[in-house]
CSV table of C-alpha atoms in Angstrom, one decimal:
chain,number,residue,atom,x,y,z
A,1,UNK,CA,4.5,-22.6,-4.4
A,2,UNK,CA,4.0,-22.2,-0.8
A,3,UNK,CA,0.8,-23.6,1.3
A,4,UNK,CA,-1.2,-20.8,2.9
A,5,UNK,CA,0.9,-18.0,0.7
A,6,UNK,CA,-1.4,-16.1,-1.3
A,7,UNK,CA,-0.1,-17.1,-5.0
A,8,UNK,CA,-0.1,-13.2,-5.6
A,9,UNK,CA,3.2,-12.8,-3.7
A,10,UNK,CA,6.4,-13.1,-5.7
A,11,UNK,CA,9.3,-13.7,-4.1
A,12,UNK,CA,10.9,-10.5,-4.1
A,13,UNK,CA,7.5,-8.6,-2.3
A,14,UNK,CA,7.4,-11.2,0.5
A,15,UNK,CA,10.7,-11.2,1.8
A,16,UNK,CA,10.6,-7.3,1.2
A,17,UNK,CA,7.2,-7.7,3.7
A,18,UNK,CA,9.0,-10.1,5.8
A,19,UNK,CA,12.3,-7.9,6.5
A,20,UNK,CA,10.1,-4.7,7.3
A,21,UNK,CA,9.6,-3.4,10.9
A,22,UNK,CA,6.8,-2.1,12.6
A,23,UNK,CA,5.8,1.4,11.7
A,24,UNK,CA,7.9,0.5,8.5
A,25,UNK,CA,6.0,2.4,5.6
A,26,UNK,CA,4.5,0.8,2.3
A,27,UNK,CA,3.6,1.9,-0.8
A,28,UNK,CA,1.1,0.3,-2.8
A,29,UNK,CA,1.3,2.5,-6.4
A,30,UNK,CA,-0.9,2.1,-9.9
A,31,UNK,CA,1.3,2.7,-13.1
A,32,UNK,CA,0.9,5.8,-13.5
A,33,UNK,CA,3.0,6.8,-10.1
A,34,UNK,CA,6.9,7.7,-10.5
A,35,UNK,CA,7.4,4.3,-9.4
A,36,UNK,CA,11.1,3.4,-10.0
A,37,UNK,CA,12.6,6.9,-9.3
A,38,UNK,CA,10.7,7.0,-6.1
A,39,UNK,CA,11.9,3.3,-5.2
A,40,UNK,CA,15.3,4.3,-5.6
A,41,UNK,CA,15.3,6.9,-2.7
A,42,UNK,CA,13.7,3.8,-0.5
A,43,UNK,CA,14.7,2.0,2.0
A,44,UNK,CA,15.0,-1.1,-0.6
A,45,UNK,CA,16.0,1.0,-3.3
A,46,UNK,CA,14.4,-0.9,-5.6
A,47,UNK,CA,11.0,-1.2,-7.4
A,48,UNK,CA,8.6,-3.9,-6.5
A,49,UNK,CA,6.2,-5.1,-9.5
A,50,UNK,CA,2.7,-6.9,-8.8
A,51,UNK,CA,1.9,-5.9,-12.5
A,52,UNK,CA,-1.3,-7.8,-13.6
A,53,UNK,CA,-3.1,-6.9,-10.5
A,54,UNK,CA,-5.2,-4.0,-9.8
A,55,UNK,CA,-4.6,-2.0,-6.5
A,56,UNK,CA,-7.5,-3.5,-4.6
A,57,UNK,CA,-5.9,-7.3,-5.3
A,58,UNK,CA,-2.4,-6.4,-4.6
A,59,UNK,CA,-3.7,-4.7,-1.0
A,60,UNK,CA,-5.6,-7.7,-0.4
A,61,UNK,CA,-2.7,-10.3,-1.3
A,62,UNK,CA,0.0,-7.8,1.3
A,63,UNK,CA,-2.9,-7.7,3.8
A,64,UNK,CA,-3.6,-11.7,4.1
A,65,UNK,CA,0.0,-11.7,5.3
A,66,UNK,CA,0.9,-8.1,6.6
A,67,UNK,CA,-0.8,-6.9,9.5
A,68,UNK,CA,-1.5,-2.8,10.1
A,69,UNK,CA,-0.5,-0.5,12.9
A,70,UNK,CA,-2.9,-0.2,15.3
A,71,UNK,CA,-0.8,2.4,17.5
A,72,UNK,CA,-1.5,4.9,15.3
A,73,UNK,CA,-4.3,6.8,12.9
A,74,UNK,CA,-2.7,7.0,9.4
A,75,UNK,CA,-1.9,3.0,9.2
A,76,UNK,CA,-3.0,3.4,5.7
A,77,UNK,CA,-3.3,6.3,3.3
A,78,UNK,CA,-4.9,7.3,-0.2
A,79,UNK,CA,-3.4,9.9,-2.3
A,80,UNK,CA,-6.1,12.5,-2.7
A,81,UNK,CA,-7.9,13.7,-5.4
A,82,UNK,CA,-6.3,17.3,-6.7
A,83,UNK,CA,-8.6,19.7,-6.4
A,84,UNK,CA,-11.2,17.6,-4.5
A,85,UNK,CA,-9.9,16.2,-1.1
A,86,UNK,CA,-13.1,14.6,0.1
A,87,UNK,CA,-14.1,12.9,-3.2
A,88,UNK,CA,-13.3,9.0,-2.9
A,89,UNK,CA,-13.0,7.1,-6.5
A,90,UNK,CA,-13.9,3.6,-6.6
A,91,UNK,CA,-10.3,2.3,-6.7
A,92,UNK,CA,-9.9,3.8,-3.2
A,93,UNK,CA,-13.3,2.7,-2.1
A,94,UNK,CA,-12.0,-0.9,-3.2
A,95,UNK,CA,-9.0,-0.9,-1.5
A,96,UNK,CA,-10.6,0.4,1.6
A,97,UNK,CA,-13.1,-2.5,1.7
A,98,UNK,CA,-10.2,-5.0,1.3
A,99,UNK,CA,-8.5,-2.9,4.2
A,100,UNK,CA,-12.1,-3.2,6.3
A,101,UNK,CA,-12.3,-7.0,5.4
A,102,UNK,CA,-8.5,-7.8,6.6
A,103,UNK,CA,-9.4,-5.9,9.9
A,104,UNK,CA,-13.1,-7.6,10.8
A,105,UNK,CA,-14.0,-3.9,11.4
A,106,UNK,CA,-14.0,-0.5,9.6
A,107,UNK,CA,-11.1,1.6,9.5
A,108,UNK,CA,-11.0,4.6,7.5
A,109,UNK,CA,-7.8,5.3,5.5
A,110,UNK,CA,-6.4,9.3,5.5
A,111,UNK,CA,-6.4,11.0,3.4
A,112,UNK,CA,-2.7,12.5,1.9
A,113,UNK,CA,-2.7,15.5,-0.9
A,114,UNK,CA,-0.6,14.6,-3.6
A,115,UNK,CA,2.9,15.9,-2.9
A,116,UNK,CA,3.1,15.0,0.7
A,117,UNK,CA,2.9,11.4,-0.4
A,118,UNK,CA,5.0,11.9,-2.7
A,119,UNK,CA,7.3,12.5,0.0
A,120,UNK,CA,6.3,9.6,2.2
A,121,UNK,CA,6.9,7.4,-0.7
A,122,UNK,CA,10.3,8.6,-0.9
A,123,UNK,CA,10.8,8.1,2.7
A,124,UNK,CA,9.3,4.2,3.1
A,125,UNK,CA,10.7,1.0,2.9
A,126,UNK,CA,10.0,0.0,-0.5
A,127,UNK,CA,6.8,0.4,-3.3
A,128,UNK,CA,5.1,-1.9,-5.1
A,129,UNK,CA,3.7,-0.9,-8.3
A,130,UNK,CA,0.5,-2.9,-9.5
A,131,UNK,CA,-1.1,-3.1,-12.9
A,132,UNK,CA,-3.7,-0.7,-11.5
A,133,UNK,CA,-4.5,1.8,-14.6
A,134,UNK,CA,-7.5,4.0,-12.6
A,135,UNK,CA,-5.9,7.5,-11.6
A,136,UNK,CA,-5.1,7.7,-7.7
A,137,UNK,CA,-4.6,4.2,-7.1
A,138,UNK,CA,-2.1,4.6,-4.9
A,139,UNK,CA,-2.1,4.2,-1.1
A,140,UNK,CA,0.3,3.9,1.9
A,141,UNK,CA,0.0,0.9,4.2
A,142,UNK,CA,1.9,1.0,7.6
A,143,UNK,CA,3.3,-1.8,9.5
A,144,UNK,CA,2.0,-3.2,12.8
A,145,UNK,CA,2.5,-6.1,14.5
A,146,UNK,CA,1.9,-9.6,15.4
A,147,UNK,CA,1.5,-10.4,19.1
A,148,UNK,CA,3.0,-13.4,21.0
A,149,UNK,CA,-0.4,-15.2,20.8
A,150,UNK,CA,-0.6,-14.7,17.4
């Protein structure tokens, strides 16, 4: 155990968040997602696991030590509904109230239809997959940085 560490975070998922860069891409997925074959094209090429958590408590464990981009608009994304873009489930409106909370403010998530983030997924620097078992659980979280203040 660690002091101040969030008792969420294995091992294995904070020195995965530690090693990543800013603008470094990553994906939170429910277990449902194509996890492990997606984690292979990675950056890690492995599969992170935060298995008994749902998406909302594995975004706000990464958040209380991972801060988001701020350079950019899509510093976090939800997959979107098929069929029904606008239409926000309450596993994403969970998330995006841990997201609000961790910034002090509110900023909105995009949205990404289903196969393009499939293909930033297979593009990012590793995925987690949670024990989240609502459909579109999944979201991509982008990495910012700490200032020399900080």
């Amino acid at each position: 155990m660690l002091k101040g560490i969030d008792n969420r975070l294995n091992a294995e998922v904070l020195g995965c968040l530690r090693a990543m860069g800013h603008g470094d891409v990553l994906i939170i997925a429910d277990t449902n997602f194509p996890s492990d074959s997606v984690a292979r094209a990675t950056v890690t090429g492995q599969l992170l696991r935060m298995e008994n958590l749902t998406a909302a408590q594995a975004v706000q464990a990464v958040l209380s030590v991972f801060p988001l981009d701020t350079f950019v608009d899509d510093f976090a994304g939800r997959m979107e509904i098929v069929g029904d873009a606008r239409s926000i489930p309450p596993v994403q409106a969970e998330v995006q109230a841990e997201i609000d909370a961790a910034e002090g403010r509110a900023r909105p998530m995009v949205s990404i239809e289903r196969f393009a983030f499939y293909d930033i997924a297979r593009k990012a620097y590793a995925v987690i997959q949670t024990g989240e078992r609502r459909f579109y659980g999944c979201f991509m979280l982008r990495k910012g940085v700490i200032g020399p203040e900080e």
